[in-house]
XYZ file of C-alpha atoms in Angstrom:
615
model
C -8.886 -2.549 24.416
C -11.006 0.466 23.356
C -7.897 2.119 22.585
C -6.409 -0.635 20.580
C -9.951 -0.603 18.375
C -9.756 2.850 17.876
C -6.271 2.267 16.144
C -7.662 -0.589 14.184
C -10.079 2.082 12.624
C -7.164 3.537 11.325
C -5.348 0.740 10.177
C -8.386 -0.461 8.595
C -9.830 2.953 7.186
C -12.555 2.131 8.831
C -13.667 -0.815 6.456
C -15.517 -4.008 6.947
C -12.520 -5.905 4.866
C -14.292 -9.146 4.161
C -17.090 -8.852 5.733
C -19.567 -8.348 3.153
C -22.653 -10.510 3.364
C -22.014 -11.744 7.056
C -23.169 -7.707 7.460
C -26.432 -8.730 6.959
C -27.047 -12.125 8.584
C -26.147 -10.480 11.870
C -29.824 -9.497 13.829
C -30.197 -5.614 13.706
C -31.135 -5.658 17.127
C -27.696 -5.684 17.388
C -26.890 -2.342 16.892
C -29.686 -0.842 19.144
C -28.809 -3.155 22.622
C -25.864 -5.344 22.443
C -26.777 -6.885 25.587
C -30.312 -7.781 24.804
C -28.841 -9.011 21.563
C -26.145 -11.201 23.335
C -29.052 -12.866 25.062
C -31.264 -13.330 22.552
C -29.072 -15.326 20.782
C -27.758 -17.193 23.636
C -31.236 -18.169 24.301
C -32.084 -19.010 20.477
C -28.636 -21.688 21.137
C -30.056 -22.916 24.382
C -28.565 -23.163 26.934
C -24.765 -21.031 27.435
C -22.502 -21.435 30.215
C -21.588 -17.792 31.597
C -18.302 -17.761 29.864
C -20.069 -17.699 26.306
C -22.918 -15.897 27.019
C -19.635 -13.304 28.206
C -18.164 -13.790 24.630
C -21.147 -13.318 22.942
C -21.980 -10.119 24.891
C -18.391 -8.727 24.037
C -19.044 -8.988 20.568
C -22.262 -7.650 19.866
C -20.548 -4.712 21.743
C -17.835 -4.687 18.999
C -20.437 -4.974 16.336
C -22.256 -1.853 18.050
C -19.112 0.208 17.356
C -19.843 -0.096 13.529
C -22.147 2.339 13.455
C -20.020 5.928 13.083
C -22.674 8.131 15.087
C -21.635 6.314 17.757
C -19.194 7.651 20.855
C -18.872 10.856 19.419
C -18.133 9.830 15.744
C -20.744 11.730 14.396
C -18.212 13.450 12.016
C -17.562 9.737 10.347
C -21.148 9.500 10.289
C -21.902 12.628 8.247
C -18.549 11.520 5.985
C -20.418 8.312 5.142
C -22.940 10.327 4.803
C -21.954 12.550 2.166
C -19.558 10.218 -0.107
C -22.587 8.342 -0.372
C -24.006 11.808 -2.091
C -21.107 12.809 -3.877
C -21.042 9.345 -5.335
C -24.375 8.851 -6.552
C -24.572 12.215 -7.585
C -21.772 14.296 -9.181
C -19.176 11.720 -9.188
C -21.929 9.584 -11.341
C -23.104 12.322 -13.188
C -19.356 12.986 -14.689
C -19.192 9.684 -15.521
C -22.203 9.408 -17.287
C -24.636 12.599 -17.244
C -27.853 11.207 -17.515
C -30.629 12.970 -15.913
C -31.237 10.486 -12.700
C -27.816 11.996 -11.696
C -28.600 15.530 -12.465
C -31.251 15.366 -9.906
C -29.123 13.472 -7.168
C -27.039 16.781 -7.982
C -29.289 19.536 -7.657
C -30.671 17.297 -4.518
C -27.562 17.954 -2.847
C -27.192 21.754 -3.317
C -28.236 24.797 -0.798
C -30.083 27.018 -3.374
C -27.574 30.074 -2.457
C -24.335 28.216 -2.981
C -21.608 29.754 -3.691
C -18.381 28.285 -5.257
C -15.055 28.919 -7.190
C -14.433 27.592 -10.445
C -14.166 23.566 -10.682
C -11.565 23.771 -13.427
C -9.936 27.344 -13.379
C -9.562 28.758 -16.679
C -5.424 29.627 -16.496
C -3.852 26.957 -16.546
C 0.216 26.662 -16.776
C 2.264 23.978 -17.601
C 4.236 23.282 -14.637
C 6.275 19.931 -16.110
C 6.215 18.550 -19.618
C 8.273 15.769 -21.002
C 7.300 13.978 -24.695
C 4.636 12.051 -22.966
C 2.686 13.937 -20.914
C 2.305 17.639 -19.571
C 1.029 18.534 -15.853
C -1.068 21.953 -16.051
C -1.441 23.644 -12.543
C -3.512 26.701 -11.327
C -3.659 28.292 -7.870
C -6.167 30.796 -9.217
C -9.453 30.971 -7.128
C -11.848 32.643 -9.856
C -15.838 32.881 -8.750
C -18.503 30.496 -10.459
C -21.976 32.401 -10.631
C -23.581 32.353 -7.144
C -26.275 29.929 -6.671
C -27.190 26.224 -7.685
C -27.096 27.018 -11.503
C -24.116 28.948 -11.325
C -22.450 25.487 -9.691
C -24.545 23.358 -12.172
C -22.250 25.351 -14.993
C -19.060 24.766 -13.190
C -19.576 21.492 -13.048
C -20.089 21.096 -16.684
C -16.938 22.720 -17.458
C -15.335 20.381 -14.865
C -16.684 17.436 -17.183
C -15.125 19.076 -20.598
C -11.706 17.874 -20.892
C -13.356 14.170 -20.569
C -15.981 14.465 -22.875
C -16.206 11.501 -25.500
C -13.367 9.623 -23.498
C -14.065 5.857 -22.009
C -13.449 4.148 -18.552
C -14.223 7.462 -17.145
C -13.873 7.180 -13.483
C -14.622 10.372 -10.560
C -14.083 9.933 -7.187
C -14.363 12.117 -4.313
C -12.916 11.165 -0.644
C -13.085 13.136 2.538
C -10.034 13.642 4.052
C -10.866 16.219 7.039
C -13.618 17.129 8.610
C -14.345 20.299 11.424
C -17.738 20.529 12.767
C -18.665 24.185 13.603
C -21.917 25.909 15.288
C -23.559 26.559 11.894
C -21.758 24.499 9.458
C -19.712 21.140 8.891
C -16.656 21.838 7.162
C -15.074 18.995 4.965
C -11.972 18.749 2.593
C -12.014 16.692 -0.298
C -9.616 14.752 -2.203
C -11.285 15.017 -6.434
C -9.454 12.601 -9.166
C -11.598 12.066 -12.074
C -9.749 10.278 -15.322
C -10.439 8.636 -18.353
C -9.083 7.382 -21.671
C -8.764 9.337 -25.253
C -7.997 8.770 -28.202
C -4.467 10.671 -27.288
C -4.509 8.685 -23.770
C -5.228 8.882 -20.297
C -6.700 12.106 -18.728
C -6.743 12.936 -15.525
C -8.054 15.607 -13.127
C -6.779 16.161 -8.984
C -7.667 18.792 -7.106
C -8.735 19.633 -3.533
C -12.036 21.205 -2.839
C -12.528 22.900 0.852
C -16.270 22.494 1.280
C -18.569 23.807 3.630
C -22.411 21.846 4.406
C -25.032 22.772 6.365
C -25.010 20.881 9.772
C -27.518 18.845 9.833
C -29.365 16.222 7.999
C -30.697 16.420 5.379
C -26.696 17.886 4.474
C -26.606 20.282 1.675
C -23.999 21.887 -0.144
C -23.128 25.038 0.593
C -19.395 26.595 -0.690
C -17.114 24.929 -2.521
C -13.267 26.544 -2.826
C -10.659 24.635 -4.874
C -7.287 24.506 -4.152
C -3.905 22.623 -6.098
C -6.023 21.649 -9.146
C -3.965 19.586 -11.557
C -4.839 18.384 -14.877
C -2.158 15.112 -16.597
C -2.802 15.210 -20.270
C -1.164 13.070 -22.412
C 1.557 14.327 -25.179
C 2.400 13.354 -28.347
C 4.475 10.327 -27.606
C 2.058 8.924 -24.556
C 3.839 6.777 -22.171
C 1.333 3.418 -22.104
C 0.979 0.059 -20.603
C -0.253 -3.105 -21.605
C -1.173 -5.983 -20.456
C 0.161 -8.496 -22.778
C -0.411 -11.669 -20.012
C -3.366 -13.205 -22.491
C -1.178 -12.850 -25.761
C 2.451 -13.790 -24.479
C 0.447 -17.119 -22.228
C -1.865 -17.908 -25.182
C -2.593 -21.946 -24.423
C -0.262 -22.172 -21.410
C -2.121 -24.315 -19.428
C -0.355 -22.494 -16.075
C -1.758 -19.612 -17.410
C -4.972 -20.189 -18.720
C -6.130 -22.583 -15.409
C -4.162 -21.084 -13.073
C -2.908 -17.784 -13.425
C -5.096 -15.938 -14.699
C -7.788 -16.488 -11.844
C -7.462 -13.737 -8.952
C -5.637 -14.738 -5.820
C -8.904 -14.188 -3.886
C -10.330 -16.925 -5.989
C -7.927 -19.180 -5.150
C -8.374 -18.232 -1.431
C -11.156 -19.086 -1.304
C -11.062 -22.409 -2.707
C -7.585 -23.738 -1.050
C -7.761 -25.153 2.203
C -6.772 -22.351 5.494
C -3.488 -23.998 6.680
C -1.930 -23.680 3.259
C -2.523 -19.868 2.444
C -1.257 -18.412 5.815
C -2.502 -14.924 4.909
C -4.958 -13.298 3.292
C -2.416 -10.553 1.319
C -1.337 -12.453 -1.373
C 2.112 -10.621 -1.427
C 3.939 -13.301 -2.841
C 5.908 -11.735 -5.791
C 7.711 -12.746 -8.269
C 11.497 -12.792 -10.257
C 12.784 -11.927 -13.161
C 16.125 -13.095 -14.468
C 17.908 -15.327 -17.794
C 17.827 -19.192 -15.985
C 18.992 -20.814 -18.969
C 21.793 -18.499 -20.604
C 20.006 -17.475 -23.560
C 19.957 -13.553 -22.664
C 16.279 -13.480 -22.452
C 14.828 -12.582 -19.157
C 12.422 -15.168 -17.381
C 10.257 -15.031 -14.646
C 9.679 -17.140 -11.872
C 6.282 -16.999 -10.137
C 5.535 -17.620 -6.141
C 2.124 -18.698 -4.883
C 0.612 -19.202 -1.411
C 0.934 -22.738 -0.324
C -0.763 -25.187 -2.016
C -0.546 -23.463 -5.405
C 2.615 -24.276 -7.415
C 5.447 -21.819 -7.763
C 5.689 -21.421 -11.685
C 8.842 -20.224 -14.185
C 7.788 -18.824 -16.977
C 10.481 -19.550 -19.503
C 10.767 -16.427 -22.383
C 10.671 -18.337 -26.173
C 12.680 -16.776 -28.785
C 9.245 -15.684 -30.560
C 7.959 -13.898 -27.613
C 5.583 -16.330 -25.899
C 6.301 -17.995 -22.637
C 5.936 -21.545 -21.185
C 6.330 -23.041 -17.607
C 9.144 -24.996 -17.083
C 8.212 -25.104 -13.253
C 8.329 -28.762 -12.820
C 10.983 -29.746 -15.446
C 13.236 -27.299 -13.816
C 12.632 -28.746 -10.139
C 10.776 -25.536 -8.735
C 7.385 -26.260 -8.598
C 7.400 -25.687 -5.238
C 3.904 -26.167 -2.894
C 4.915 -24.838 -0.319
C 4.023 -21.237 1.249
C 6.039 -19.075 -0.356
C 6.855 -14.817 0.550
C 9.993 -13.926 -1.630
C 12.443 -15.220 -4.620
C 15.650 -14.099 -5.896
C 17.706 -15.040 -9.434
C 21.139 -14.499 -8.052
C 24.721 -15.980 -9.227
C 25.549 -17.286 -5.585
C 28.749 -19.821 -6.693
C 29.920 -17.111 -9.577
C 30.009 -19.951 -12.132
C 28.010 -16.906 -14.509
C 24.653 -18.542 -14.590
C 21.252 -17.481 -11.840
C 20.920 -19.742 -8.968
C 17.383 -19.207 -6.744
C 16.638 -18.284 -3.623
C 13.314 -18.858 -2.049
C 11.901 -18.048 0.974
C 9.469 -20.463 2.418
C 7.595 -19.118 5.886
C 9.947 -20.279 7.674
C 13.498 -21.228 6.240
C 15.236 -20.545 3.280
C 15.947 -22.777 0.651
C 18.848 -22.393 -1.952
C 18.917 -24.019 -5.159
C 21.884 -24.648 -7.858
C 21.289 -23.967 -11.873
C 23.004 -26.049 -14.151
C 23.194 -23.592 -16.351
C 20.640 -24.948 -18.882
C 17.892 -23.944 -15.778
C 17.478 -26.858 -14.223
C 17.983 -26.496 -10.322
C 18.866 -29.052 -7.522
C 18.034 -28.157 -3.884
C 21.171 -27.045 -1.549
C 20.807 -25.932 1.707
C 17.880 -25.001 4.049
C 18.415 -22.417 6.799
C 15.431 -21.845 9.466
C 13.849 -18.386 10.505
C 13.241 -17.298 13.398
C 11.038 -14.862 11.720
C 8.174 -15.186 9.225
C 10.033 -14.097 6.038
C 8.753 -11.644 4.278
C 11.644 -10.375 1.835
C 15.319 -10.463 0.852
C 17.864 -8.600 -1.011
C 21.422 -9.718 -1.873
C 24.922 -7.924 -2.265
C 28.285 -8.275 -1.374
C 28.504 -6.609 2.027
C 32.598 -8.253 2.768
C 33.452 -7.887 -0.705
C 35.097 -11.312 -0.839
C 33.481 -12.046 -4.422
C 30.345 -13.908 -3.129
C 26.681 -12.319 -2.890
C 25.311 -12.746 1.189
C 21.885 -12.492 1.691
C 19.541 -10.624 4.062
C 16.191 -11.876 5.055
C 13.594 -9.943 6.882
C 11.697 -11.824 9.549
C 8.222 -10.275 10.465
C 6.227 -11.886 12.771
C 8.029 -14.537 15.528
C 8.127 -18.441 15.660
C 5.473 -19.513 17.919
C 8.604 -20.055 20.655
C 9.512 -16.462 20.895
C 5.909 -15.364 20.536
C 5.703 -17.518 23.939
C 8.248 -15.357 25.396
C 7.603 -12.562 24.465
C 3.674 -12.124 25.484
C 0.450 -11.007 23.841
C 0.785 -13.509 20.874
C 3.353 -11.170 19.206
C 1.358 -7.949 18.207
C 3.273 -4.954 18.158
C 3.654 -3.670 21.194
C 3.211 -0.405 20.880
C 2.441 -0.579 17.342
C 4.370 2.788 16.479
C 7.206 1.615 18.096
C 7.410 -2.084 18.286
C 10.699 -4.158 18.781
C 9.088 -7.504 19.739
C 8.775 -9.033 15.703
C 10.919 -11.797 14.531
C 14.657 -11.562 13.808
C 15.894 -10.277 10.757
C 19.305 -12.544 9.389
C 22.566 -11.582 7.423
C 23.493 -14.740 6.124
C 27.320 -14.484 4.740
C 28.004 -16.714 2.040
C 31.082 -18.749 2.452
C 31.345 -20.267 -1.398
C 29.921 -23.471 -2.600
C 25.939 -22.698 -0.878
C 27.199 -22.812 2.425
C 25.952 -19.929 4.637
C 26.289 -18.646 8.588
C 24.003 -16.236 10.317
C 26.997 -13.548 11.218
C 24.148 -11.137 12.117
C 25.291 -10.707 16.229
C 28.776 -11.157 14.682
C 28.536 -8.159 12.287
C 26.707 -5.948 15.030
C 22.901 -6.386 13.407
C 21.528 -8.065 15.931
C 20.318 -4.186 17.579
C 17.044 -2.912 16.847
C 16.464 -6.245 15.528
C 12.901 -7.311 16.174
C 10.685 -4.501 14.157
C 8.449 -6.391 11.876
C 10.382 -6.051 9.116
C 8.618 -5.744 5.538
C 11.559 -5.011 3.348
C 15.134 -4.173 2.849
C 17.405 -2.504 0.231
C 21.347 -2.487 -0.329
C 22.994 1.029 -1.238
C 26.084 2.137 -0.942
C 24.626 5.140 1.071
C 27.875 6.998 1.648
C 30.299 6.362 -1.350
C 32.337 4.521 0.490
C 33.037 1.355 -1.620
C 30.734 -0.635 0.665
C 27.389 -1.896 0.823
C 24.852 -0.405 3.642
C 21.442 -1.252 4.381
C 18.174 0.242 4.617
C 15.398 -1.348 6.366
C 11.737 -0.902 6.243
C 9.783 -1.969 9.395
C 6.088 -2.439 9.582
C 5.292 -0.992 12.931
C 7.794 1.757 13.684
C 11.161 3.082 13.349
C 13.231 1.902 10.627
C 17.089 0.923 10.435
C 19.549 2.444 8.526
C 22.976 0.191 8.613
C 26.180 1.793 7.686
C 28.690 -0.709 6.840
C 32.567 0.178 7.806
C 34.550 -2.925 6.493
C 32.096 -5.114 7.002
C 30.706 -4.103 10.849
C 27.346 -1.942 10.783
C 26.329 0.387 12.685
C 22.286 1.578 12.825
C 22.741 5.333 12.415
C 18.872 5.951 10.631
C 18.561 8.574 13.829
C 21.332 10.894 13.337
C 20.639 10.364 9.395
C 16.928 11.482 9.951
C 15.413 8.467 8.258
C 13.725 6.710 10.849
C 10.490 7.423 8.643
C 8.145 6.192 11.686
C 5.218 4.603 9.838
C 3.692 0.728 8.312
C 6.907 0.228 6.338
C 6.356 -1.944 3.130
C 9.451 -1.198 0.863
C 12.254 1.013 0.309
C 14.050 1.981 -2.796
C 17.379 3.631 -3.819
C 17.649 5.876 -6.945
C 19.764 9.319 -7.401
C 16.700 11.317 -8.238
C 18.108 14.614 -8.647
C 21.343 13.329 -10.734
C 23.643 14.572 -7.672
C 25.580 11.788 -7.734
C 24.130 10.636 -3.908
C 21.709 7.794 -3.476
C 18.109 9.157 -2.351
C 15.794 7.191 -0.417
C 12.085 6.488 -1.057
C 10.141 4.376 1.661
C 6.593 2.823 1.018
C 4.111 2.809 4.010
C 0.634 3.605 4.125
C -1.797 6.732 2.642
C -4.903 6.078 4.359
C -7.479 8.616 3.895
C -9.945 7.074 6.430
C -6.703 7.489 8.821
C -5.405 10.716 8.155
C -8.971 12.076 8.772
C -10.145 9.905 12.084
C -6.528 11.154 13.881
C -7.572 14.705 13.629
C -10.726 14.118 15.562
C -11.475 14.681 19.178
C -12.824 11.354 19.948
C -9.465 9.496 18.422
C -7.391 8.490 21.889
C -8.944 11.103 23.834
C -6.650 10.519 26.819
C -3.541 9.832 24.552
C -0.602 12.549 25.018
C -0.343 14.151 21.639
C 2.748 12.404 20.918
C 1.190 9.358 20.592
C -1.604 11.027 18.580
C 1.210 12.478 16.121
C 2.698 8.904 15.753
C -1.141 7.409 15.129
C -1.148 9.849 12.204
C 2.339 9.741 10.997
C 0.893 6.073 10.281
C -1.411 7.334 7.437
C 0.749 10.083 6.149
C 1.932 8.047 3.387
C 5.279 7.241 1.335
C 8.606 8.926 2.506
C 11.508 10.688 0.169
C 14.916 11.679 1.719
C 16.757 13.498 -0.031
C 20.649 12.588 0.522
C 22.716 15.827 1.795
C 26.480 13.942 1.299
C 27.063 14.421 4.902
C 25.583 11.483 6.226
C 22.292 13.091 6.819
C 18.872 13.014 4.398
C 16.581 15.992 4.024
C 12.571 15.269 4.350
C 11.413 16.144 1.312
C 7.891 14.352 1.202
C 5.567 16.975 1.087
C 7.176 19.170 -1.644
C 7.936 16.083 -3.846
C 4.043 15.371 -4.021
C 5.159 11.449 -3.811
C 3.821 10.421 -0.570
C 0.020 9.549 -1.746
C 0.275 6.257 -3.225
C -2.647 4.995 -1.500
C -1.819 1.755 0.389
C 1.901 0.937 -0.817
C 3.686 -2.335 -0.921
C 6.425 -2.450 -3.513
C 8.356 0.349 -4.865
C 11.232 1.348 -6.806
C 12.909 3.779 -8.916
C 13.126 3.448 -13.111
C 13.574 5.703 -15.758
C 10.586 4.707 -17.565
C 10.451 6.929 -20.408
C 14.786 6.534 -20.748
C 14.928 9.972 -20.925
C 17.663 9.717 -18.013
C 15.688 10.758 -14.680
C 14.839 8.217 -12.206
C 10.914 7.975 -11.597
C 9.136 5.830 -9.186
C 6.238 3.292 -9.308
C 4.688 1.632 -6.623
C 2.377 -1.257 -6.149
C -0.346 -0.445 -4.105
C -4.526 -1.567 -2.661
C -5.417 -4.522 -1.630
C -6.742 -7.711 -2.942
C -9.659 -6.855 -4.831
C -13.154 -8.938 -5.013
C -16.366 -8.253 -6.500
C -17.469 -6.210 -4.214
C -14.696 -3.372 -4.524
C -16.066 -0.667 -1.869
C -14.132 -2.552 1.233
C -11.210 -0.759 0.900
């Protein structure tokens, strides 16, 4: 299992997700002898049969491999050690340079440091549009040696924020080299804030060098691919207009606008299911007035909500008038025309079946049809893929029914993770006209490579053809790539060079580079922690380095392919700059600023709590 915990640490990013208190209440003689620990507590219970006092012993050896210094970690130990500086000190003292802060600075640097600038002074504009301009520089001119020649860099660092608010700096240690006489570590810098003109923002990477042992000081700084996003004169901005547009809506108001953890932890385990919250919602015109709407989905036990767009602007729910105040654990929705009689019928996607539901036209809905799952859904996506005039529907199935789990051993978890094929079955469901559907995935030749943990798919026609194919984004491993001839697929994401091993969350179509070919953009995972723990020594120490390469690919981040026309895509990740979007879920091309290029937003993180530093 040692193995299988070292991955976890990667997954994870080496967090204590939801831990937070329980930290505490656990005895700190923990950490210095799990076995005298283990029975301690077994004799503070009284009596244990062997079996427990087994149990307990295995976990206060889990709870000993917290600590970072640990089994040759000591490289995660000095990381911890350090952010904890860099926050408290310089990333504080940008934020707000009071004099507390200046001290945690100068605290933290060797007296003969030595550094390049921390904002060079040549700058070029490297993309500009009406709303904002990128300024670059490569240029690697010297700061004045010692402390207070780094003490002045640093205050030109802070210029371009001064006066702004919600000023933010983080730093986070993405690589780390131990050598004889110094600890080499490569940061990740983004500090932003808000002026008058709009959001600024500052990225760069700094290659650092510390002196190896505690008490760590800093002793070079070099900064590389330093970026500066200043806003233009017609700034592209968001809003949040939730409080104004729900003003008095009692779904809103009471329900809401309370974070999902704060439901979670008032609504009873068997209802929620999971702890992600990746419900989602829909957006479409239910009643025919050419105003979009937008129906809500909630865990179980929370009602499903449709938000119903008034002509002034506001919104109501209409949730239980309109028959969709559904209870029930809920993963995806669509707002489809499924009996082409011009008005949005819904599709939701309970854990385990589908349910399909008829508008009126006015938006009031009647149940249909229910269709079990073999697989925990998790998404859907809808196009004609026979081209007989009716939408079909594909439904990604995750995790397996507690039957197959049965059969298929070890509860179900990935096995191997990078490469798994033992998930639930995904289902193309053809629709034969008046809501009756047939699983014609065997028939259709879908049923292969079928059992990858799917997360999310995404019809395309890929090739120009005239038909719809399929992209599919699996969470642990290689994803599919479905080319449809006539209405037969065949997986070809191999030979097309999209297999994009990684955690798959989404995948998006969008002709980025106005070619006139559909490019591909798949959502995974950037996980700092990850990236850096699969370069060290102590990660999988007997692993082949093929396996270590696939641990790693699972941190890289997002994937862009770049379509060639031939049936193949080009891997253009790294030079697009779009693969760190932290932890990704959703994503998808728009041209947000209409000036006619497709750009990309994705959803990323994880639910968030009060206590923000878990992941």
């Amino acid at each position: 299992m040692r193995w299988f915990h070292q991955i976890g640490l990667v997954l994870l990013g080496l967090s204590l997700v939801s831990c937070g208190d329980k930290v505490k209440e656990t005895p700190t003689a923990v950490s210095n002898d799990p076995q005298a620990a283990a029975e301690a507590e077994a004799a503070s219970l009284g009596e244990l049969p062997e079996r427990g006092l087994a149990a307990h012993t295995r976990l206060a050896e889990e709870w000993a491999q917290v600590d970072p210094s640990t089994e040759a970690w000591e490289s995660e130990a000095f990381t911890e050690s350090i952010s904890s500086l860099l926050k408290k000190g310089m990333a504080a003292w940008l934020v707000a340079p009071d004099e507390e802060a200046f001290i945690k600075v100068k605290k933290t640097l060797a007296e003969t440091i030595t550094s390049t600038a921390l904002r060079p002074s040549a700058l070029k504009a490297i993309y500009q549009t009406h709303e904002i301009a990128i300024l670059e520089s490569t240029a690697r001119e010297m700061a004045p040696p010692g402390s207070n020649g780094f003490l002045e860099a640093l205050t030109d660092l802070a210029v371009p924020l001064k006066g702004a608010s919600d000023k933010r700096a983080k730093f986070k240690v993405k690589h780390v080299q131990q050598q004889e006489d110094t600890i080499e570590a490569h940061l990740l810098f983004e500090f932003r804030g808000k002026r008058p003109e709009g959001w600024h923002q500052i990225t760069s990477v700094w290659h650092t060098q510390w002196t190896p042992a505690e008490p760590y000081h800093l002793g070079h700084v070099e900064v590389r691919a330093y970026r500066e996003a200043v806003p233009s004169e017609g700034r592209l901005e968001f809003e949040d207009i939730a409080p104004r547009v729900l003003a008095g809506e009692p779904a809103y108001t009471d329900h809401l606008a309370y974070s999902f953890d704060y439901w979670r932890s008032r609504s009873d385990r068997s209802l929620v299911a999971d702890l992600l919250g990746a419900q989602g919602l829909v957006v479409g015109d239910v009643n025919g007035d050419l105003l979009d709407d937008v129906y809500v989905l909630q865990p179980g036990g929370l009602p499903n909500r449709l938000l119903l767009h008034e002509t002034d602007g506001t919104a109501r729910d209409v949730a239980p008038d309109a028959g969709v105040a559904l209870l029930d654990f809920c993963r995806s929705g669509l707002l489809i025309d499924l009996d082409q009689d011009a008005d949005n019928d819904l599709v939701v996607a309970l854990a385990w079946a589908v349910v399909f539901f008829e508008n009126d036209g006015s938006g009031t809905f009647t149940p249909r049809d229910k269709i079990a799952s073999d697989g925990q859904i998790n998404s859907m996506a809808a196009a004609d893929y026979d081209a007989d005039g009716f939408l079909d529907l594909y439904v990604c199935g995750r995790d397996a029914s507690g039957a197959l789990k049965a059969e298929q051993g070890a509860l179900g978890i990935p096995m191997p993770y990078y490469d798994a094929n033992n998930g639930g079955p995904n289902m193309l469901l053809r629709n034969k006209g008046n809501f009756a559907f047939v699983d014609v995935t065997r028939e259709v030749g879908m049923d292969v490579n079928n059992r990858r943990f799917s997360l999310a798919c995404a019809w395309e026609d890929v090739d120009n053809d005239g038909d719809q194919d399929l992209y599919v984004s699996n969470d642990f491993g290689r994803n599919n790539l479905f080319r449809n001839d006539g209405g037969r697929f065949t997986d070809i994401a191999v030979e097309a060079g999209v297999v994009d091993i990684g955690p798959g969350m989404s995948a998006a179509w969008g002709d980025h580079n106005a070619d006139g070919l559909m490019d591909l953009y798949v959502g995974n995972m950037w996980s700092n922690a990850g990236n850096r723990i699969t370069l060290q020594d102590a990660f999988l120490p007997e692993a082949s380095k093929d396996t270590k390469a696939q641990a790693r690919r699972h941190a890289r981040g997002n994937s862009v392919y770049v379509n060639q026309g031939d049936g193949t895509f080009e891997d253009a990740t790294h030079v697009s700059g779009a693969n760190m979007a932290r932890w990704a879920w959703s994503s998808n091309f728009m041209d947000l600023n209409n000036d006619g290029h497709e750009d990309l937003i994705v959803a990323n993180g994880m639910i968030t709590t009060e206590d923000t530093g878990d992941l």
